[in-house]
Amino acid sequence: MVTYQEKQLQEISKQFQIYGQILHAETCKIGHINETYSATYDQGGTKVRYIHQKINRTVFKDPPTVMRNLIRVTSHLRRKLEAEGVPDITRRCLTVIPTRDGHSYYRDGTGEYWRSFLFVEGVQTFEAVQTPAQAYEAGRAFGEFQRLLVDLPGERLHDTIPDFHNARKRFTAFQQAVQEDRFNRAQDARREIDFALQREPLADVLLRALAEGKIAERVTHNDTKFNNVMLDSATGRAMCVVDLDTVMPGLAHYDFGDMVRTTTSPTLEDERDLRKVRMHLPMFESLAKGYLSGAGQFLTPGERSYIAFSGKLLTFTIGLRFLTDFLNGDVYFRVHRPGHNLDRSRTQFKLIESIEEQEETMQKLVDGLDGAPAAPTPQPAGAAKPRRVARTRPKHSP
Ligand code: GN1
Ligand code: MG
């Protein structure tokens, strides 16, 4: 039976340089923002998969500029990887499939923007980290991503979401949501609101360091959740990072910090049993080693001095965003149950407490690492014990 989505996708897919017939399509129920489908085609008797994705226009106000960034970034990455002699390029970097008239996106009759990617086969993504070797690989992948983009030629990338990680602006939005309390939900979040208010000074630390020239603007990914790294199913090595809509000017710390948030506690982002939520030092150590080995030499001593702090800050910023969205009536992040955003903020705040207990040790550990430590042997992801949180289908974008 052809579902509505498949019929719709058949129409969409005809717009792209994909030949053959759609055999079936399914929704990828991942990410909080865009709508993503994987579709299998018959091409000359071989089954080939593609990703089709509808860009969320409420979040990304100007999809054509998102796509312009994405094309510049993926072209540059591909050129650099080729120059470094890296094999298997279409599994190492996302490949955008152009429309039949050569554009990077298609705008349908209702004004929605669609794009397509080659499906990367033979990889896995995970909602929660399982081993220090995986943390190393995630760190290495995003470190390498930043390193490869350090010399992106041309003008400054477009800010696809202005002030995306501006913690001061996020804090102000949070204060406003508390003050307005339009859904009368503040009473359910008293403890979380107080927790956040007490930590207000965190919001300015990196912005001040940037203004004082201690750290520099870079090209960064800005959404470095662990589930945005595809690990080779056979070797466990990181192959490709995905979800490139927020690649734009940022701080290296935004990327490292969000990795600390999602790659050092073995729990899901919305874990309700807070006793399980903890920043595990061995995970952090592997993550930091992987990151510094991937990043190579470009980080300055000033940047390195804020590395441990960045974990706390990004967990704070994203916790604030969840809490703000809860207070505002769940208008931004997709929710799957009442109180979901509040639960998510609780998990982030528990992780902050754990980071606070270990922050000094974390920074000392980073200070003791040089730029390119040796890699531990990754464990094959396929050999890891299957867990509820493992996903065999890759996530290509939010
Ligand atoms: C969103 O949709 P997803 O999972 O890729 C969000 C990130 C948050 C994340 C929290 C554009 O990412 O900033 O960290 O949820 N992306 C956007 O899970 O807001
Ligand atoms: Mg995303």
GROMACS .gro file of C-alpha atoms and ligand atoms in nm:
model
  418
    1MET     CA    1   0.000   0.000   0.000
    2VAL     CA    2   0.126   0.344  -0.086
    3THR     CA    3   0.101   0.573   0.212
    4TYR     CA    4   0.028   0.941   0.182
    5GLN     CA    5   0.390   1.015   0.260
    6GLU     CA    6   0.516   0.785  -0.011
    7LYS     CA    7   0.285   0.945  -0.268
    8GLN     CA    8   0.399   1.287  -0.160
    9LEU     CA    9   0.761   1.177  -0.173
   10GLN     CA   10   0.718   1.032  -0.519
   11GLU     CA   11   0.627   1.380  -0.639
   12ILE     CA   12   0.912   1.540  -0.449
   13SER     CA   13   1.166   1.286  -0.564
   14LYS     CA   14   1.089   1.353  -0.931
   15GLN     CA   15   1.232   1.700  -0.884
   16PHE     CA   16   1.580   1.569  -0.801
   17GLN     CA   17   1.847   1.402  -1.009
   18ILE     CA   18   1.745   1.062  -0.885
   19TYR     CA   19   1.639   0.813  -1.146
   20GLY     CA   20   1.438   0.498  -1.099
   21GLN     CA   21   1.129   0.418  -0.903
   22ILE     CA   22   1.067   0.464  -0.530
   23LEU     CA   23   1.011   0.120  -0.380
   24HIS     CA   24   0.930   0.245  -0.034
   25ALA     CA   25   0.993   0.532   0.202
   26GLU     CA   26   0.990   0.573   0.575
   27THR     CA   27   0.999   0.856   0.824
   28CYS     CA   28   1.317   0.894   1.027
   29LYS     CA   29   1.176   0.980   1.369
   30ILE     CA   30   1.482   1.161   1.485
   31GLY     CA   31   1.581   1.515   1.561
   32HIS     CA   32   1.354   1.779   1.706
   33ILE     CA   33   1.336   2.013   1.407
   34ASN     CA   34   1.321   1.901   1.040
   35GLU     CA   35   1.113   1.627   0.876
   36THR     CA   36   1.331   1.348   0.739
   37TYR     CA   37   1.254   1.046   0.519
   38SER     CA   38   1.466   0.769   0.382
   39ALA     CA   39   1.358   0.630   0.047
   40THR     CA   40   1.467   0.320  -0.141
   41TYR     CA   41   1.481   0.331  -0.519
   42ASP     CA   42   1.527   0.069  -0.784
   43GLN     CA   43   1.805   0.185  -1.013
   44GLY     CA   44   1.897  -0.055  -1.290
   45GLY     CA   45   1.806  -0.350  -1.070
   46THR     CA   46   2.001  -0.226  -0.767
   47LYS     CA   47   1.843  -0.083  -0.456
   48VAL     CA   48   1.977   0.259  -0.370
   49ARG     CA   49   1.873   0.476  -0.077
   50TYR     CA   50   1.839   0.852  -0.051
   51ILE     CA   51   1.734   1.097   0.217
   52HIS     CA   52   1.461   1.351   0.151
   53GLN     CA   53   1.417   1.627   0.398
   54LYS     CA   54   1.174   1.912   0.449
   55ILE     CA   55   1.345   2.210   0.611
   56ASN     CA   56   1.163   2.357   0.911
   57ARG     CA   57   1.082   2.709   0.800
   58THR     CA   58   0.982   2.830   1.143
   59VAL     CA   59   1.331   2.756   1.271
   60PHE     CA   60   1.527   2.833   0.953
   61LYS     CA   61   1.380   3.155   0.820
   62ASP     CA   62   1.581   3.157   0.500
   63PRO     CA   63   1.631   2.802   0.366
   64PRO     CA   64   1.810   2.912   0.044
   65THR     CA   65   2.092   3.062   0.250
   66VAL     CA   66   2.104   2.748   0.467
   67MET     CA   67   2.161   2.557   0.145
   68ARG     CA   68   2.421   2.802   0.016
   69ASN     CA   69   2.621   2.750   0.338
   70LEU     CA   70   2.576   2.376   0.315
   71ILE     CA   71   2.702   2.357  -0.044
   72ARG     CA   72   3.005   2.572   0.033
   73VAL     CA   73   3.089   2.365   0.339
   74THR     CA   74   3.043   2.021   0.184
   75SER     CA   75   3.233   2.120  -0.132
   76HIS     CA   76   3.523   2.244   0.074
   77LEU     CA   77   3.525   1.936   0.296
   78ARG     CA   78   3.518   1.708  -0.007
   79ARG     CA   79   3.807   1.894  -0.173
   80LYS     CA   80   4.018   1.878   0.143
   81LEU     CA   81   3.945   1.511   0.208
   82GLU     CA   82   4.033   1.430  -0.153
   83ALA     CA   83   4.355   1.627  -0.122
   84GLU     CA   84   4.442   1.430   0.193
   85GLY     CA   85   4.389   1.110  -0.009
   86VAL     CA   86   4.097   0.995   0.207
   87PRO     CA   87   3.910   0.703   0.049
   88ASP     CA   88   3.536   0.642   0.048
   89ILE     CA   89   3.453   1.012   0.010
   90THR     CA   90   3.074   0.971  -0.023
   91ARG     CA   91   3.069   0.810   0.321
   92ARG     CA   92   3.293   1.077   0.470
   93CYS     CA   93   3.096   1.386   0.378
   94LEU     CA   94   2.730   1.448   0.295
   95THR     CA   95   2.650   1.456  -0.077
   96VAL     CA   96   2.369   1.689  -0.181
   97ILE     CA   97   2.166   1.564  -0.478
   98PRO     CA   98   2.075   1.859  -0.702
   99THR     CA   99   1.732   1.913  -0.852
  100ARG     CA  100   1.683   1.834  -1.218
  101ASP     CA  101   1.739   2.199  -1.303
  102GLY     CA  102   2.058   2.212  -1.099
  103HIS     CA  103   1.947   2.375  -0.773
  104SER     CA  104   2.030   2.253  -0.424
  105TYR     CA  105   1.668   2.260  -0.306
  106TYR     CA  106   1.316   2.233  -0.441
  107ARG     CA  107   1.031   2.458  -0.331
  108ASP     CA  108   0.697   2.281  -0.353
  109GLY     CA  109   0.354   2.428  -0.431
  110THR     CA  110   0.287   2.502  -0.065
  111GLY     CA  111   0.611   2.693  -0.024
  112GLU     CA  112   0.799   2.418   0.161
  113TYR     CA  113   1.169   2.363   0.092
  114TRP     CA  114   1.299   2.013   0.018
  115ARG     CA  115   1.647   1.876  -0.031
  116SER     CA  116   1.796   1.534  -0.090
  117PHE     CA  117   2.113   1.357   0.014
  118LEU     CA  118   2.282   1.035  -0.073
  119PHE     CA  119   2.211   0.784   0.204
  120VAL     CA  120   2.531   0.681   0.381
  121GLU     CA  121   2.527   0.304   0.413
  122GLY     CA  122   2.703   0.084   0.666
  123VAL     CA  123   2.696   0.329   0.955
  124GLN     CA  124   2.519   0.360   1.286
  125THR     CA  125   2.423   0.649   1.507
  126PHE     CA  126   2.348   0.629   1.877
  127GLU     CA  127   2.127   0.839   2.097
  128ALA     CA  128   2.355   0.778   2.395
  129VAL     CA  129   2.724   0.703   2.419
  130GLN     CA  130   2.828   0.351   2.517
  131THR     CA  131   3.207   0.346   2.534
  132PRO     CA  132   3.501   0.584   2.572
  133ALA     CA  133   3.615   0.474   2.225
  134GLN     CA  134   3.291   0.613   2.083
  135ALA     CA  135   3.344   0.938   2.271
  136TYR     CA  136   3.694   0.956   2.121
  137GLU     CA  137   3.555   0.907   1.772
  138ALA     CA  138   3.289   1.176   1.818
  139GLY     CA  139   3.551   1.419   1.944
  140ARG     CA  140   3.787   1.336   1.660
  141ALA     CA  141   3.513   1.378   1.398
  142PHE     CA  142   3.406   1.724   1.512
  143GLY     CA  143   3.765   1.833   1.580
  144GLU     CA  144   3.854   1.734   1.226
  145PHE     CA  145   3.544   1.909   1.095
  146GLN     CA  146   3.660   2.236   1.253
  147ARG     CA  147   4.016   2.186   1.131
  148LEU     CA  148   3.909   2.124   0.772
  149LEU     CA  149   3.694   2.437   0.773
  150VAL     CA  150   3.951   2.668   0.929
  151ASP     CA  151   4.051   2.786   0.580
  152LEU     CA  152   3.706   2.797   0.419
  153PRO     CA  153   3.754   3.056   0.144
  154GLY     CA  154   3.515   3.337   0.062
  155GLU     CA  155   3.293   3.559   0.269
  156ARG     CA  156   3.175   3.487   0.622
  157LEU     CA  157   2.914   3.212   0.632
  158HIS     CA  158   2.555   3.322   0.674
  159ASP     CA  159   2.415   3.306   1.030
  160THR     CA  160   2.135   3.057   0.965
  161ILE     CA  161   1.997   3.122   1.315
  162PRO     CA  162   2.134   3.451   1.446
  163ASP     CA  163   2.266   3.439   1.806
  164PHE     CA  164   2.204   3.066   1.815
  165HIS     CA  165   2.445   3.000   2.103
  166ASN     CA  166   2.443   3.350   2.247
  167ALA     CA  167   2.395   3.253   2.610
  168ARG     CA  168   2.306   3.606   2.720
  169LYS     CA  169   2.025   3.627   2.466
  170ARG     CA  170   1.906   3.280   2.563
  171PHE     CA  171   1.906   3.386   2.926
  172THR     CA  172   1.705   3.698   2.849
  173ALA     CA  173   1.449   3.491   2.655
  174PHE     CA  174   1.425   3.260   2.954
  175GLN     CA  175   1.367   3.550   3.195
  176GLN     CA  176   1.096   3.683   2.969
  177ALA     CA  177   0.924   3.342   2.955
  178VAL     CA  178   0.928   3.324   3.336
  179GLN     CA  179   0.789   3.672   3.365
  180GLU     CA  180   0.510   3.617   3.114
  181ASP     CA  181   0.432   3.263   3.226
  182ARG     CA  182   0.164   3.246   2.959
  183PHE     CA  183   0.072   2.885   3.027
  184ASN     CA  184   0.087   2.906   3.403
  185ARG     CA  185   0.361   2.647   3.406
  186ALA     CA  186   0.623   2.826   3.616
  187GLN     CA  187   0.469   2.672   3.928
  188ASP     CA  188   0.572   2.327   3.796
  189ALA     CA  189   0.928   2.439   3.731
  190ARG     CA  190   1.013   2.643   4.039
  191ARG     CA  191   1.325   2.445   4.126
  192GLU     CA  192   1.456   2.449   3.769
  193ILE     CA  193   1.390   2.821   3.735
  194ASP     CA  194   1.583   2.893   4.056
  195PHE     CA  195   1.865   2.666   3.946
  196ALA     CA  196   1.898   2.862   3.623
  197LEU     CA  197   1.867   3.205   3.783
  198GLN     CA  198   2.149   3.123   4.024
  199ARG     CA  199   2.379   3.049   3.734
  200GLU     CA  200   2.320   3.366   3.534
  201PRO     CA  201   2.689   3.475   3.541
  202LEU     CA  202   2.780   3.175   3.324
  203ALA     CA  203   2.603   3.340   3.032
  204ASP     CA  204   2.867   3.609   2.975
  205VAL     CA  205   3.193   3.421   3.021
  206LEU     CA  206   3.265   3.325   2.660
  207LEU     CA  207   3.105   3.636   2.513
  208ARG     CA  208   3.338   3.846   2.729
  209ALA     CA  209   3.641   3.635   2.635
  210LEU     CA  210   3.551   3.686   2.269
  211ALA     CA  211   3.505   4.062   2.311
  212GLU     CA  212   3.844   4.079   2.486
  213GLY     CA  213   4.014   3.888   2.202
  214LYS     CA  214   4.105   3.588   2.418
  215ILE     CA  215   3.920   3.351   2.188
  216ALA     CA  216   3.834   3.373   1.818
  217GLU     CA  217   3.540   3.320   1.589
  218ARG     CA  218   3.567   2.999   1.385
  219VAL     CA  219   3.354   2.802   1.144
  220THR     CA  220   3.171   2.561   1.371
  221HIS     CA  221   2.903   2.294   1.346
  222ASN     CA  222   2.693   2.417   1.640
  223ASP     CA  223   2.485   2.102   1.683
  224THR     CA  224   2.740   1.841   1.781
  225LYS     CA  225   2.507   1.595   1.949
  226PHE     CA  226   2.647   1.245   1.963
  227ASN     CA  227   2.370   1.127   1.732
  228ASN     CA  228   2.501   1.357   1.460
  229VAL     CA  229   2.811   1.142   1.414
  230MET     CA  230   2.788   0.834   1.195
  231LEU     CA  231   3.007   0.550   1.311
  232ASP     CA  232   3.111   0.276   1.071
  233SER     CA  233   2.912  -0.035   1.167
  234ALA     CA  234   3.210  -0.261   1.111
  235THR     CA  235   3.498  -0.064   1.262
  236GLY     CA  236   3.333   0.184   1.499
  237ARG     CA  237   3.533   0.466   1.339
  238ALA     CA  238   3.358   0.799   1.284
  239MET     CA  239   3.284   0.839   0.914
  240CYS     CA  240   3.075   1.147   0.869
  241VAL     CA  241   2.911   1.426   1.064
  242VAL     CA  242   2.560   1.526   0.966
  243ASP     CA  243   2.299   1.794   1.039
  244LEU     CA  244   2.482   2.083   0.878
  245ASP     CA  245   2.209   2.349   0.895
  246THR     CA  246   2.371   2.537   1.179
  247VAL     CA  247   2.725   2.533   1.039
  248MET     CA  248   2.811   2.900   1.066
  249PRO     CA  249   3.048   3.133   1.248
  250GLY     CA  250   3.076   3.032   1.613
  251LEU     CA  251   3.320   2.938   1.886
  252ALA     CA  252   3.510   2.609   1.895
  253HIS     CA  253   3.368   2.579   2.247
  254TYR     CA  254   3.012   2.561   2.123
  255ASP     CA  255   3.099   2.237   1.948
  256PHE     CA  256   3.310   2.089   2.223
  257GLY     CA  257   3.061   2.194   2.490
  258ASP     CA  258   2.766   2.030   2.320
  259MET     CA  259   2.974   1.713   2.287
  260VAL     CA  260   3.037   1.717   2.660
  261ARG     CA  261   2.662   1.752   2.706
  262THR     CA  262   2.575   1.455   2.485
  263THR     CA  263   2.882   1.230   2.496
  264THR     CA  264   2.993   1.203   2.856
  265SER     CA  265   2.681   1.072   3.030
  266PRO     CA  266   2.559   0.731   2.916
  267THR     CA  267   2.199   0.851   2.942
  268LEU     CA  268   1.947   0.991   2.696
  269GLU     CA  269   1.889   1.364   2.678
  270ASP     CA  270   1.548   1.320   2.845
  271GLU     CA  271   1.643   1.055   3.104
  272ARG     CA  272   1.399   1.078   3.394
  273ASP     CA  273   1.601   0.877   3.642
  274LEU     CA  274   1.837   1.155   3.736
  275ARG     CA  275   2.054   0.925   3.947
  276LYS     CA  276   2.187   0.785   3.621
  277VAL     CA  277   2.285   1.123   3.478
  278ARG     CA  278   2.652   1.187   3.541
  279MET     CA  279   2.955   1.330   3.364
  280HIS     CA  280   3.186   1.030   3.338
  281LEU     CA  281   3.549   1.136   3.351
  282PRO     CA  282   3.681   0.849   3.133
  283MET     CA  283   3.431   0.950   2.863
  284PHE     CA  284   3.540   1.312   2.893
  285GLU     CA  285   3.906   1.217   2.873
  286SER     CA  286   3.850   1.017   2.554
  287LEU     CA  287   3.632   1.289   2.408
  288ALA     CA  288   3.895   1.557   2.475
  289LYS     CA  289   4.176   1.342   2.335
  290GLY     CA  290   3.974   1.266   2.023
  291TYR     CA  291   3.877   1.629   1.978
  292LEU     CA  292   4.232   1.762   2.016
  293SER     CA  293   4.371   1.496   1.784
  294GLY     CA  294   4.112   1.583   1.517
  295ALA     CA  295   4.152   1.958   1.560
  296GLY     CA  296   4.532   1.945   1.533
  297GLN     CA  297   4.712   2.271   1.589
  298PHE     CA  298   4.468   2.553   1.524
  299LEU     CA  299   4.340   2.604   1.880
  300THR     CA  300   4.519   2.880   2.070
  301PRO     CA  301   4.615   2.848   2.440
  302GLY     CA  302   4.334   3.097   2.512
  303GLU     CA  303   4.081   2.872   2.345
  304ARG     CA  304   4.213   2.566   2.521
  305SER     CA  305   4.173   2.731   2.859
  306TYR     CA  306   3.793   2.737   2.823
  307ILE     CA  307   3.749   2.381   2.706
  308ALA     CA  308   3.623   2.226   3.030
  309PHE     CA  309   3.408   2.530   3.100
  310SER     CA  310   3.239   2.495   2.762
  311GLY     CA  311   3.072   2.170   2.869
  312LYS     CA  312   2.901   2.344   3.156
  313LEU     CA  313   2.802   2.643   2.947
  314LEU     CA  314   2.648   2.450   2.659
  315THR     CA  315   2.460   2.220   2.892
  316PHE     CA  316   2.332   2.533   3.064
  317THR     CA  317   2.236   2.706   2.739
  318ILE     CA  318   2.047   2.409   2.602
  319GLY     CA  319   1.887   2.334   2.938
  320LEU     CA  320   1.768   2.696   2.941
  321ARG     CA  321   1.624   2.656   2.592
  322PHE     CA  322   1.428   2.345   2.694
  323LEU     CA  323   1.298   2.519   3.005
  324THR     CA  324   1.208   2.832   2.808
  325ASP     CA  325   1.021   2.621   2.554
  326PHE     CA  326   0.834   2.441   2.831
  327LEU     CA  327   0.725   2.778   2.973
  328ASN     CA  328   0.631   2.905   2.627
  329GLY     CA  329   0.403   2.610   2.554
  330ASP     CA  330   0.639   2.374   2.362
  331VAL     CA  331   0.655   2.571   2.042
  332TYR     CA  332   1.013   2.498   1.932
  333PHE     CA  333   1.132   2.147   2.018
  334ARG     CA  334   0.916   1.857   1.910
  335VAL     CA  335   0.774   1.691   2.224
  336HIS     CA  336   0.645   1.338   2.269
  337ARG     CA  337   0.473   1.368   2.606
  338PRO     CA  338   0.347   1.638   2.842
  339GLY     CA  339   0.631   1.787   3.041
  340HIS     CA  340   0.889   1.657   2.794
  341ASN     CA  341   1.080   1.982   2.770
  342LEU     CA  342   1.079   2.019   3.148
  343ASP     CA  343   1.221   1.667   3.179
  344ARG     CA  344   1.488   1.754   2.925
  345SER     CA  345   1.586   2.064   3.122
  346ARG     CA  346   1.604   1.862   3.445
  347THR     CA  347   1.842   1.617   3.283
  348GLN     CA  348   2.065   1.901   3.162
  349PHE     CA  349   2.069   2.065   3.504
  350LYS     CA  350   2.161   1.738   3.674
  351LEU     CA  351   2.449   1.704   3.433
  352ILE     CA  352   2.562   2.058   3.517
  353GLU     CA  353   2.583   1.963   3.884
  354SER     CA  354   2.797   1.668   3.795
  355ILE     CA  355   3.023   1.884   3.578
  356GLU     CA  356   3.054   2.142   3.856
  357GLU     CA  357   3.186   1.872   4.089
  358GLN     CA  358   3.455   1.773   3.840
  359GLU     CA  359   3.531   2.088   3.646
  360GLU     CA  360   3.875   2.147   3.789
  361THR     CA  361   3.986   1.791   3.717
  362MET     CA  362   3.844   1.821   3.366
  363GLN     CA  363   4.045   2.132   3.282
  364LYS     CA  364   4.364   1.987   3.437
  365LEU     CA  365   4.316   1.685   3.220
  366VAL     CA  366   4.286   1.901   2.908
  367ASP     CA  367   4.592   2.104   3.010
  368GLY     CA  368   4.789   1.782   3.029
  369LEU     CA  369   4.707   1.678   2.674
  370ASP     CA  370   4.909   1.782   2.372
  371GLY     CA  371   4.755   1.862   2.034
  372ALA     CA  372   4.751   1.516   1.885
  373PRO     CA  373   4.743   1.221   2.127
  374ALA     CA  374   4.735   0.867   1.993
  375ALA     CA  375   4.399   0.708   1.919
  376PRO     CA  376   4.269   0.417   2.127
  377THR     CA  377   4.155   0.121   1.921
  378PRO     CA  378   3.787   0.177   1.848
  379GLN     CA  379   3.554  -0.108   1.926
  380PRO     CA  380   3.338  -0.221   1.636
  381ALA     CA  381   2.998  -0.059   1.694
  382GLY     CA  382   2.836  -0.370   1.549
  383ALA     CA  383   2.995  -0.583   1.818
  384ALA     CA  384   2.861  -0.369   2.101
  385LYS     CA  385   2.576  -0.520   2.295
  386PRO     CA  386   2.252  -0.401   2.132
  387ARG     CA  387   2.079  -0.141   2.344
  388ARG     CA  388   1.751   0.035   2.324
  389VAL     CA  389   1.926   0.353   2.227
  390ALA     CA  390   2.114   0.216   1.925
  391ARG     CA  391   1.988   0.314   1.585
  392THR     CA  392   2.089   0.139   1.268
  393ARG     CA  393   1.953   0.407   1.041
  394PRO     CA  394   2.168   0.714   1.011
  395LYS     CA  395   2.042   1.055   1.090
  396HIS     CA  396   2.122   1.303   0.820
  397SER     CA  397   1.989   1.619   0.969
  398PRO     CA  398   1.776   1.752   1.250
  399GN1     C1  399   1.788   2.046   1.814
  399GN1     O1  400   1.685   1.861   1.607
  399GN1     P1  401   1.817   1.834   1.657
  399GN1     O2  402   1.814   1.721   1.749
  399GN1     O3  403   1.924   1.815   1.555
  399GN1     C2  404   1.846   2.186   1.820
  399GN1     C3  405   1.978   2.186   1.892
  399GN1     C4  406   1.961   2.129   2.032
  399GN1     C5  407   1.900   1.991   2.020
  399GN1     C6  408   1.871   1.933   2.155
  399GN1     C7  409   1.832   2.398   1.508
  399GN1     O4  410   1.870   1.964   1.737
  399GN1     O5  411   2.026   2.318   1.905
  399GN1     O6  412   2.084   2.120   2.097
  399GN1     O7  413   1.778   1.993   1.945
  399GN1     N1  414   1.862   2.237   1.685
  399GN1     C8  415   1.814   2.357   1.650
  399GN1     O8  416   1.843   1.800   2.143
  399GN1     O9  417   1.759   2.431   1.730
  400MG      MG  418   2.007   1.966   1.460
   0.00000   0.00000   0.00000
